[in-house]
PDB file of C-alpha atoms in Angstrom:
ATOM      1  CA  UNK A  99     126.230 138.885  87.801  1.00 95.00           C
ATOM      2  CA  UNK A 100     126.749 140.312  84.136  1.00 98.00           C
ATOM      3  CA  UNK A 101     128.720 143.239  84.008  1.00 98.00           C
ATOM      4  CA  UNK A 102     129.080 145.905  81.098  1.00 98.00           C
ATOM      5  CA  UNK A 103     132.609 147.386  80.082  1.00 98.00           C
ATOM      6  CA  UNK A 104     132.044 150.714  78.528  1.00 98.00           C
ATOM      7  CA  UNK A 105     135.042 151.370  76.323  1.00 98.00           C
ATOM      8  CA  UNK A 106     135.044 154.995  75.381  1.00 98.00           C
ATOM      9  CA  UNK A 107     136.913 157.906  76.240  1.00 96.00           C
ATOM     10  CA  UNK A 108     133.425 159.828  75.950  1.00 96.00           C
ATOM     11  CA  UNK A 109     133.778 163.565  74.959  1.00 97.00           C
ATOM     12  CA  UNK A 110     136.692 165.099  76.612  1.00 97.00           C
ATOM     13  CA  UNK A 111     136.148 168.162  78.348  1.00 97.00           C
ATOM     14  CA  UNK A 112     132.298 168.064  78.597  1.00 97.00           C
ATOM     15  CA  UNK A 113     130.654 166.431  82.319  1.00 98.00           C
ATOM     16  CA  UNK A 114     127.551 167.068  80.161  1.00 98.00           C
ATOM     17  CA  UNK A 115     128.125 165.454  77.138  1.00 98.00           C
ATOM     18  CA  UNK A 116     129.736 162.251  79.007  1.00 98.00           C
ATOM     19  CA  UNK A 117     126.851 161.769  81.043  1.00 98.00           C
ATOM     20  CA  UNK A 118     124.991 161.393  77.995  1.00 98.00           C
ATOM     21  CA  UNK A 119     127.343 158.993  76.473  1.00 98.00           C
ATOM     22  CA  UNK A 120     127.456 156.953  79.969  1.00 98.00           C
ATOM     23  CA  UNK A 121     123.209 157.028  80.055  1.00 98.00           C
ATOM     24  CA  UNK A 122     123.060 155.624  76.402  1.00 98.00           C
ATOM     25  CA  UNK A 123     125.364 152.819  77.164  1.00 98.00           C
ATOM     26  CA  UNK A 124     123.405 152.184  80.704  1.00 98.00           C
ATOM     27  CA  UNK A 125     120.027 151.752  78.724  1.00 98.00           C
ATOM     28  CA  UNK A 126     121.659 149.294  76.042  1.00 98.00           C
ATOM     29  CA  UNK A 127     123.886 147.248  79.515  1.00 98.00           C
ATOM     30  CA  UNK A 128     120.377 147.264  80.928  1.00 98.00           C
ATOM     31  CA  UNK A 129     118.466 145.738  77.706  1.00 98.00           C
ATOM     32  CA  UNK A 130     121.417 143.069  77.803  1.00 98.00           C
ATOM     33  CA  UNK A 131     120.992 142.120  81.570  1.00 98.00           C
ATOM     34  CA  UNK A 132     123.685 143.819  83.225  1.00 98.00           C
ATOM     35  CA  UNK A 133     123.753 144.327  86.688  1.00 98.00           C
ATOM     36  CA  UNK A 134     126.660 146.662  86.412  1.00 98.00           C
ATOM     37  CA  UNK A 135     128.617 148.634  83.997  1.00 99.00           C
ATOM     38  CA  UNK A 136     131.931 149.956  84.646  1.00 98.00           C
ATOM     39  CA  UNK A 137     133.332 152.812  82.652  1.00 98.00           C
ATOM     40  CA  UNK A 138     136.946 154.271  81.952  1.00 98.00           C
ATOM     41  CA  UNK A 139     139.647 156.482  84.758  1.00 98.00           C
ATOM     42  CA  UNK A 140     138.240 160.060  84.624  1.00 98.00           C
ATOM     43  CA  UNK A 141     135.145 158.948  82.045  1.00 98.00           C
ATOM     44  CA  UNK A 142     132.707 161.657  83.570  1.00 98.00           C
ATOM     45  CA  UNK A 143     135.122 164.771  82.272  1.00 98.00           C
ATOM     46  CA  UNK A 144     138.050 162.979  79.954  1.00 97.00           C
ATOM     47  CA  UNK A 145     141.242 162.736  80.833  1.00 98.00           C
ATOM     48  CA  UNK A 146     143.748 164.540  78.872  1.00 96.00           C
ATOM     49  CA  UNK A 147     142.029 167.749  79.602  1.00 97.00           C
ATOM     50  CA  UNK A 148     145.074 169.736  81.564  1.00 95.00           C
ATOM     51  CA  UNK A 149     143.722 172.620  84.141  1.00 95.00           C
ATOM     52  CA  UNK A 150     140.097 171.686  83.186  1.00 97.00           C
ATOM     53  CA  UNK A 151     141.133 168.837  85.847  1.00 98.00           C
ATOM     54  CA  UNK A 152     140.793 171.147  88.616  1.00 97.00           C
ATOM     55  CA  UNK A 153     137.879 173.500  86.879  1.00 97.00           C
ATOM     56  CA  UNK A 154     135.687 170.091  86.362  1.00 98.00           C
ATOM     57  CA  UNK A 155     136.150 168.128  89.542  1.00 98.00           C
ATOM     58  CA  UNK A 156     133.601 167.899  92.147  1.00 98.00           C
ATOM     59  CA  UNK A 157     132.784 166.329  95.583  1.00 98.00           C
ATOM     60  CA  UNK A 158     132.185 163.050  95.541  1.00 98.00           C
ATOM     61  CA  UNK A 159     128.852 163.992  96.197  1.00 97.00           C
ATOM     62  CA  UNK A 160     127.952 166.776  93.706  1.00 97.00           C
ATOM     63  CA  UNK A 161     125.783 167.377  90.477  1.00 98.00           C
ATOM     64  CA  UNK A 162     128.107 164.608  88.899  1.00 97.00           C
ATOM     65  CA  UNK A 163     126.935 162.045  91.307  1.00 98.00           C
ATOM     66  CA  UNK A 164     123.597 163.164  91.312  1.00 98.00           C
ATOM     67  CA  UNK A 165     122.947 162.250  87.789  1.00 98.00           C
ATOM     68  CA  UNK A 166     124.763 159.221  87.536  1.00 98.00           C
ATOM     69  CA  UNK A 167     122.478 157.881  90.663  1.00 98.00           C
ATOM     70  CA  UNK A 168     119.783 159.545  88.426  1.00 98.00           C
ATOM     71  CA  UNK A 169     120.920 157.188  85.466  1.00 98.00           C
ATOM     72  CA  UNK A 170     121.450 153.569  87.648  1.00 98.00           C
ATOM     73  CA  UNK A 171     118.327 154.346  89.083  1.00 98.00           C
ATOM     74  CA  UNK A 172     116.286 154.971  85.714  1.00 98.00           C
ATOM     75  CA  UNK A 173     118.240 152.095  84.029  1.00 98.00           C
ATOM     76  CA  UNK A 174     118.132 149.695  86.956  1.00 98.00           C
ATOM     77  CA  UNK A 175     121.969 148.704  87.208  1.00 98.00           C
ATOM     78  CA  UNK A 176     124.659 149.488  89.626  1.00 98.00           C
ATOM     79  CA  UNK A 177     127.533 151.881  88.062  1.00 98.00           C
ATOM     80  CA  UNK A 178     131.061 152.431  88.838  1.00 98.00           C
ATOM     81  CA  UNK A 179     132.572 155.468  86.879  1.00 98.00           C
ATOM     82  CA  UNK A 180     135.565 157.216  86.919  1.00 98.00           C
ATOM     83  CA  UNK A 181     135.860 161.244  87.871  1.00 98.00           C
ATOM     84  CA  UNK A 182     138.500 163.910  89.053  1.00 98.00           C
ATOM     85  CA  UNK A 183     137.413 163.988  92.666  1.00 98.00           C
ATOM     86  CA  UNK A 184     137.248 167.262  94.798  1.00 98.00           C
ATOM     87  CA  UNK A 185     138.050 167.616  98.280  1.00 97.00           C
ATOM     88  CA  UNK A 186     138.196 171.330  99.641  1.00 95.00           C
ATOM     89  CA  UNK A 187     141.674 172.446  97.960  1.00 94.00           C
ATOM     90  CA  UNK A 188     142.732 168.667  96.296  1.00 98.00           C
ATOM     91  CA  UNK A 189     142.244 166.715  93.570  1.00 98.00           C
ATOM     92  CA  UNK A 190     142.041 163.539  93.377  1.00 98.00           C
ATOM     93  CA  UNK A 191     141.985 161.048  90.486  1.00 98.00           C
ATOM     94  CA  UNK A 192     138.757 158.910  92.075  1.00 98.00           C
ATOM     95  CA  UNK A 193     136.604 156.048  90.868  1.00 98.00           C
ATOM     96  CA  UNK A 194     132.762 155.718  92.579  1.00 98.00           C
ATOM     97  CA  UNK A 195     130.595 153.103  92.661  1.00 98.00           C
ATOM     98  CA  UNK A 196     126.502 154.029  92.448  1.00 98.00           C
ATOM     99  CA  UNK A 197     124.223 151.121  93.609  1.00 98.00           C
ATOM    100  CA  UNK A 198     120.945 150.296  90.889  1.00 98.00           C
ATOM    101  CA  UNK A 199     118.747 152.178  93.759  1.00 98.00           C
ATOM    102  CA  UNK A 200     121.387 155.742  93.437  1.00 98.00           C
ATOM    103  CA  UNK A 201     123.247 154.691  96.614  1.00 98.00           C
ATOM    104  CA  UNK A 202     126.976 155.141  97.161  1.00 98.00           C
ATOM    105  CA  UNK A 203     128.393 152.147  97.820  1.00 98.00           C
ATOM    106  CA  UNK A 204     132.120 153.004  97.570  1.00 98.00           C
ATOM    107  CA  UNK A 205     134.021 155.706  96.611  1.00 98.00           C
ATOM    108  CA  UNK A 206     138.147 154.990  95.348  1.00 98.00           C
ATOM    109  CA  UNK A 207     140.957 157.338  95.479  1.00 98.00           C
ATOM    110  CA  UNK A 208     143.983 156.384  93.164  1.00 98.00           C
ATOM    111  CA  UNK A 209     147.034 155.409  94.975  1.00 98.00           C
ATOM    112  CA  UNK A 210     149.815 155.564  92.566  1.00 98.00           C
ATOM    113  CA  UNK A 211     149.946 158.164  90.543  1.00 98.00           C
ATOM    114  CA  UNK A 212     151.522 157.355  86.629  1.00 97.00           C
ATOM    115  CA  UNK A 213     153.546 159.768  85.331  1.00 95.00           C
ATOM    116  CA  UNK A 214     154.566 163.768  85.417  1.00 96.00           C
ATOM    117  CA  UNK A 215     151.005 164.802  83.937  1.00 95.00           C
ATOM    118  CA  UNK A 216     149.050 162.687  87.111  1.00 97.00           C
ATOM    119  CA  UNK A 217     151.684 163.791  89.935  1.00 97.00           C
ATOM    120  CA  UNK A 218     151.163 167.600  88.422  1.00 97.00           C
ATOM    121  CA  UNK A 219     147.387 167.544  88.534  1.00 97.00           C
ATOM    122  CA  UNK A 220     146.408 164.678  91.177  1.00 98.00           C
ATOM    123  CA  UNK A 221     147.148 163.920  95.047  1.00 98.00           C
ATOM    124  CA  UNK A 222     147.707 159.975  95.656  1.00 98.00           C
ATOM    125  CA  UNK A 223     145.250 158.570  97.797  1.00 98.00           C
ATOM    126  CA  UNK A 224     146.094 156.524 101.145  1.00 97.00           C
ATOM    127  CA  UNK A 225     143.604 153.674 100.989  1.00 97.00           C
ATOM    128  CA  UNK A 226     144.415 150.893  99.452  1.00 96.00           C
ATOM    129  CA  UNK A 227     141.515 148.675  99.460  1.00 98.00           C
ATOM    130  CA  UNK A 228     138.236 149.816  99.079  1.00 98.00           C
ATOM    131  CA  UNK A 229     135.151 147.626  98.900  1.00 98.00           C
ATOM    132  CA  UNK A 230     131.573 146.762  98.887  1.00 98.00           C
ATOM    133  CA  UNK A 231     129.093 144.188  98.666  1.00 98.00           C
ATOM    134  CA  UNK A 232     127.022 143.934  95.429  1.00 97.00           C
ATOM    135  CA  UNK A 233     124.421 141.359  94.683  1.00 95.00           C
ATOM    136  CA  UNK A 234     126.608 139.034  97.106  1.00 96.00           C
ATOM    137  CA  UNK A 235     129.504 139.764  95.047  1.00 98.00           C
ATOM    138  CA  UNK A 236     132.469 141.654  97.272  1.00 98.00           C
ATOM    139  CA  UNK A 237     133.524 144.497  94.974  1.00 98.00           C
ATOM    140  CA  UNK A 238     137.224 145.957  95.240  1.00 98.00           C
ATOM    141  CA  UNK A 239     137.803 149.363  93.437  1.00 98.00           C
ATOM    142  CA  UNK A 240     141.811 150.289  91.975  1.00 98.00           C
ATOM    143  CA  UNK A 241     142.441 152.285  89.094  1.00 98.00           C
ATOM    144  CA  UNK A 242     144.880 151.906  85.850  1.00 98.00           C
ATOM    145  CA  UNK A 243     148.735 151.801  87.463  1.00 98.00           C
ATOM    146  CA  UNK A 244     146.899 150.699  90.684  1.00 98.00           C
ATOM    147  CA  UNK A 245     146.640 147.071  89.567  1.00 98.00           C
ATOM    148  CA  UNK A 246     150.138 146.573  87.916  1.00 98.00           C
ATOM    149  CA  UNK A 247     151.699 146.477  91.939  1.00 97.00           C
ATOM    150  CA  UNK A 248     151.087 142.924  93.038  1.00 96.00           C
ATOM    151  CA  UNK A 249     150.905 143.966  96.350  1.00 94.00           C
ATOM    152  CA  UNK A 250     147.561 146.044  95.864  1.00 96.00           C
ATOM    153  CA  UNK A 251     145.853 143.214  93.948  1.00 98.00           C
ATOM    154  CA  UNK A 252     147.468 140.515  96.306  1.00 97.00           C
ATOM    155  CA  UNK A 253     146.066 143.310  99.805  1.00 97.00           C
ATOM    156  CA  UNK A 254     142.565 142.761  97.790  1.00 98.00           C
ATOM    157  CA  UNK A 255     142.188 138.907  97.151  1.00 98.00           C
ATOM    158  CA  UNK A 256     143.560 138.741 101.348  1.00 97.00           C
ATOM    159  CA  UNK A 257     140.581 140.682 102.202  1.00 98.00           C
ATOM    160  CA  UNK A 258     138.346 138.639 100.149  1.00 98.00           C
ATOM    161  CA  UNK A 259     137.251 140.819  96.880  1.00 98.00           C
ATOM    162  CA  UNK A 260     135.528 138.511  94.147  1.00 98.00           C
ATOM    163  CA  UNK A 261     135.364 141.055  91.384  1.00 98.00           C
ATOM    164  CA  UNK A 262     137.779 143.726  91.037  1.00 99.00           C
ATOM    165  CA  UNK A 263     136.865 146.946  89.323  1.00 99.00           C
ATOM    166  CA  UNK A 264     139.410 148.746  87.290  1.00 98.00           C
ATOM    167  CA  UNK A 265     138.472 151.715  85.098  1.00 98.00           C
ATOM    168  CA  UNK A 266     142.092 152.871  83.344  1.00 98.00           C
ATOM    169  CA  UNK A 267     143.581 155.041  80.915  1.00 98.00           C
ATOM    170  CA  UNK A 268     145.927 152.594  79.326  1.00 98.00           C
ATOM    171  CA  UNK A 269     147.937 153.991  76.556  1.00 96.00           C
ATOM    172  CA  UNK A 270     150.709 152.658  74.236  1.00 96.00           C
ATOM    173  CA  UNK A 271     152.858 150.642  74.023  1.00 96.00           C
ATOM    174  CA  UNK A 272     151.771 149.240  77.039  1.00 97.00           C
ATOM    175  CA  UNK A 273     149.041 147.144  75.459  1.00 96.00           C
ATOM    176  CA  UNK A 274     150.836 143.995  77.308  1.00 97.00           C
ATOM    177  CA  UNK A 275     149.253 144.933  80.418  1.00 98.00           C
ATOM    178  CA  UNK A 276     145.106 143.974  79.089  1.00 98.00           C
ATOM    179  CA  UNK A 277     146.892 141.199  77.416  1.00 97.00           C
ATOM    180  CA  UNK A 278     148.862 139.547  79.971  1.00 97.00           C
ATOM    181  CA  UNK A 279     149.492 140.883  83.032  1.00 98.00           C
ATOM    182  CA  UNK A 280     145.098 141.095  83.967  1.00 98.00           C
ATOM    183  CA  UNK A 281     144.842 137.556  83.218  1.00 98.00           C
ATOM    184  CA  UNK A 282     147.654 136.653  85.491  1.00 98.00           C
ATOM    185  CA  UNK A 283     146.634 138.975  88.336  1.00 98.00           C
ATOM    186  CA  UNK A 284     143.408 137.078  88.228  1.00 98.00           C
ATOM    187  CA  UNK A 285     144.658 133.506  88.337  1.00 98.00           C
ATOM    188  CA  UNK A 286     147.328 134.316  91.089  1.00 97.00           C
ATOM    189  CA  UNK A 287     144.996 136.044  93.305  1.00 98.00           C
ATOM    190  CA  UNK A 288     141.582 134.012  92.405  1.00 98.00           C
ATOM    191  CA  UNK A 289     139.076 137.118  91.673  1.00 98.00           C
ATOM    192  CA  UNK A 290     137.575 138.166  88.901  1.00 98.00           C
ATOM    193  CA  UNK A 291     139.494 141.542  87.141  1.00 98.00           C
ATOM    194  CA  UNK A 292     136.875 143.701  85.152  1.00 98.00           C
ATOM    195  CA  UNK A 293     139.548 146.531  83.038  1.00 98.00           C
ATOM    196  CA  UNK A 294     138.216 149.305  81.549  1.00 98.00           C
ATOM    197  CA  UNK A 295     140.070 151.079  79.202  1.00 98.00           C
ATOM    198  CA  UNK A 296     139.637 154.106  77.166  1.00 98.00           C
ATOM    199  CA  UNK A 297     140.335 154.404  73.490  1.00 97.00           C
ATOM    200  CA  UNK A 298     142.154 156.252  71.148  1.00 95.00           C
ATOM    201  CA  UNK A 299     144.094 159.225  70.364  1.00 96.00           C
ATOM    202  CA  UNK A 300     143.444 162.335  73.453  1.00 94.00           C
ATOM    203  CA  UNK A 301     145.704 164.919  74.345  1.00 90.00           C
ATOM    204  CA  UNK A 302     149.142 162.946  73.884  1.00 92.00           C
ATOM    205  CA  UNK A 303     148.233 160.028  74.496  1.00 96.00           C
ATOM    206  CA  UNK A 304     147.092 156.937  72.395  1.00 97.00           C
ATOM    207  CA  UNK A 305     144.413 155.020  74.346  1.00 98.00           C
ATOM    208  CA  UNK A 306     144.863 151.359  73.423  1.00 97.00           C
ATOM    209  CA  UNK A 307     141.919 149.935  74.536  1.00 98.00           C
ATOM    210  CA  UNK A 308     141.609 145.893  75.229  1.00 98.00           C
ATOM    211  CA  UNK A 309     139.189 146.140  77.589  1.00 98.00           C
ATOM    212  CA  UNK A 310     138.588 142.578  79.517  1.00 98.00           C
ATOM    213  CA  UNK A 311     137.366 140.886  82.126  1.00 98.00           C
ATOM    214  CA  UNK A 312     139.346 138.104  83.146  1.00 98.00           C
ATOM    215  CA  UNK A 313     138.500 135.072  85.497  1.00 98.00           C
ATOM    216  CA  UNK A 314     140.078 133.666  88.111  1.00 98.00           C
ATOM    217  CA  UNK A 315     141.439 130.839  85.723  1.00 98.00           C
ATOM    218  CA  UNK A 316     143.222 133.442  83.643  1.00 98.00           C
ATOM    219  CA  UNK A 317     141.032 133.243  80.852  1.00 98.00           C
ATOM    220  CA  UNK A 318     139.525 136.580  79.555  1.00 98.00           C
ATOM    221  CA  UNK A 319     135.498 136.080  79.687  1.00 97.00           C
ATOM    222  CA  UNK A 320     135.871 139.026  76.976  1.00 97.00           C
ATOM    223  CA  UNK A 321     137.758 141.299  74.977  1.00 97.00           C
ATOM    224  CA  UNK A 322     137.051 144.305  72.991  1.00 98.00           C
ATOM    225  CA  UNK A 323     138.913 145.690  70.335  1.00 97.00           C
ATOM    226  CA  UNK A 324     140.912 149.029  69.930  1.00 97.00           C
ATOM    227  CA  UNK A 325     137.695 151.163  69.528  1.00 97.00           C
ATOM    228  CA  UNK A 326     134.871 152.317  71.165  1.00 97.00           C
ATOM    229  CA  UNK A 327     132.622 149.153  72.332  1.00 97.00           C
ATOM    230  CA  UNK A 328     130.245 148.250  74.806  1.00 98.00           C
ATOM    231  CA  UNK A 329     131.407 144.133  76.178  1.00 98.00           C
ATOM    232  CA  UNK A 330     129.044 141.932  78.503  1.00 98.00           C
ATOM    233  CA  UNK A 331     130.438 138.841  80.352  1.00 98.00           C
ATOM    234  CA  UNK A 332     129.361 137.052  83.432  1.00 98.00           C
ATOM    235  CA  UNK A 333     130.842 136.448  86.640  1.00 98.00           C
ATOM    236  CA  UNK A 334     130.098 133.296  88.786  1.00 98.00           C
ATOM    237  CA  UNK A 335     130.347 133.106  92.149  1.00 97.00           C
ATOM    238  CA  UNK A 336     130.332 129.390  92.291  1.00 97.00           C
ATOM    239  CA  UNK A 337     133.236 128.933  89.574  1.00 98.00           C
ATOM    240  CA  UNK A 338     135.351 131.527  91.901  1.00 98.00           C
ATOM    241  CA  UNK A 339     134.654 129.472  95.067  1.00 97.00           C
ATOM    242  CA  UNK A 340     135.798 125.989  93.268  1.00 98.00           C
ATOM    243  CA  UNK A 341     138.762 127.608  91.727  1.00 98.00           C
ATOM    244  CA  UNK A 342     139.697 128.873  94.783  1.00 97.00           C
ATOM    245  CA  UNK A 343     139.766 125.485  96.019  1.00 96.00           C
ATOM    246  CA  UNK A 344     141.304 124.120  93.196  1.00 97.00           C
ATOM    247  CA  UNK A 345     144.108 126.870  93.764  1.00 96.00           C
ATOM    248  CA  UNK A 346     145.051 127.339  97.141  1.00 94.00           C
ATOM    249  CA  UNK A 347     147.582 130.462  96.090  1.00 93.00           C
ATOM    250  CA  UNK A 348     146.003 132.671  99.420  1.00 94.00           C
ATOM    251  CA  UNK A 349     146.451 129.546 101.878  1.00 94.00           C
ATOM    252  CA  UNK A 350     150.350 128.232 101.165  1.00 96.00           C
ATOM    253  CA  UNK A 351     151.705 131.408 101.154  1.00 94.00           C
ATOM    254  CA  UNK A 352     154.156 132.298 103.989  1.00 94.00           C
ATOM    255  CA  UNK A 353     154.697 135.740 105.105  1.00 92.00           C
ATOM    256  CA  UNK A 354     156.851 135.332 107.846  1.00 92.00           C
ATOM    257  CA  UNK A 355     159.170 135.197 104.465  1.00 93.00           C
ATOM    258  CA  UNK A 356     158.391 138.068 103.223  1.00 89.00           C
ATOM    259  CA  UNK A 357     159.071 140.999 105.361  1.00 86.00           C
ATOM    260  CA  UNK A 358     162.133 142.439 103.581  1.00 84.00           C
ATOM    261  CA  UNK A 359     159.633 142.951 100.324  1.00 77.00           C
ATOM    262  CA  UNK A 360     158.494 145.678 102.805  1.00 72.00           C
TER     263      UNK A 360
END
């Protein structure tokens, strides 16, 4: 499967505009032979936007949705995008995966929140892993602070993702995370990590980009830079079953040691 990383932080404040954005980078991921493309945390309206949170979110299945089923279907690739989601009264900081034939095939809710400016806008999901099967690949969905707890990638790889999705809104100066801590999660939990960042300055914050997707080897299949890019790379399902076998990480482990980490 080749998957598309749209780095971009899009135009903040504008569903319309974004959609735009996310439809020109679905025709040029489809021209390359993606299967999927993956965009940024809260892509479809921006992210620094403050109250505009709450004035932009929408169901999971609203106008929002609509179009970007409109746009995999059109293009012919599966999307996973990130969006404040709406839920009668509460918000929540969501990630939703569209199938290349406009189905829903997931839909994520952000279980640690990062930060005063998510805790005042966002409630924290309660579902840790959420997943579905894509082109025989089993998709996991976290977002940005999501994957820097071992035990939500580590709850993943146990219930057998091979690709995890993460759209984020890293900012500086924690640039280490893309650089070192995605490969790592990768090797010691043998999946594939797709994270999407966004880029540059919004609000207060300094998007730093880095955008990879790193193998279960800890090798980063690719890398963009610190502005806005469009990245391909491939994953292979029969590289991630022999380095599973080659690294055994899910079948030595011992839990009967490890209650007091809970």
């Amino acid at each position: 499967m080749r998957i598309a990383l749209l780095q971009s932080s899009g135009r903040p404040g504008s569903t319309v505009e974004n959609l735009k954005v996310l439809d020109e980078a679905a025709g040029r991921a489809a021209a390359a032979g993606a299967g999927l493309l993956v965009t940024p945390e809260m892509f479809l309206t921006g992210y620094a936007i403050g109250d505009d949170i709450a004035r932009l979110a929408e169901p999971a299945d609203g106008d929002a949705a609509d179009a970007v089923a409109e746009i995999a279907t059109r293009h012919g690739l599966a999307v996973a995008y990130g969006y404040p989601e709406r839920a009668d009264a509460t918000v929540f900081n969501s990630a939703q995966l569209i199938s290349a034939d406009g189905t829903c095939l997931a839909n994520y809710r952000k279980t640690h929140l990062f930060g005063c400016f998510e805790r005042d806008h966002f409630t924290p999901g309660e579902q840790p892993v959420v997943q579905a099967e894509l082109d025989g690949v089993r998709v996991g969905i976290m977002i940005c602070y999501d994957v820097e707890f071992p035990e939500n990638v580590r709850a993943h790889a146990l219930a057998g993702t091979d690709l995890l999705l993460v759209p984020t809104a890293q900012m500086h100066p924690f640039q280490f995370v893309p650089e070192h801590l995605i490969p790592v999660r990768a090797f010691e939990n043998q999946l594939y990590v797709a994270y999407v960042n966004r880029v540059g300055v919004e609000g207060e914050f300094e998007f730093v980009g880095l955008s990879t997707l790193a193998g279960p080897d800890g090798i980063a299949r690719t890398r963009a830079g610190r502005a806005e890019e469009l990245v391909l790379a491939d994953v292979d399902p029969v590289f991630l079953a022999a380095s599973r076998e080659a690294n055994p990480y899910l079948a030595d482990r011992r839990p009967g040691l490890y209650g007091s980490l809970v």
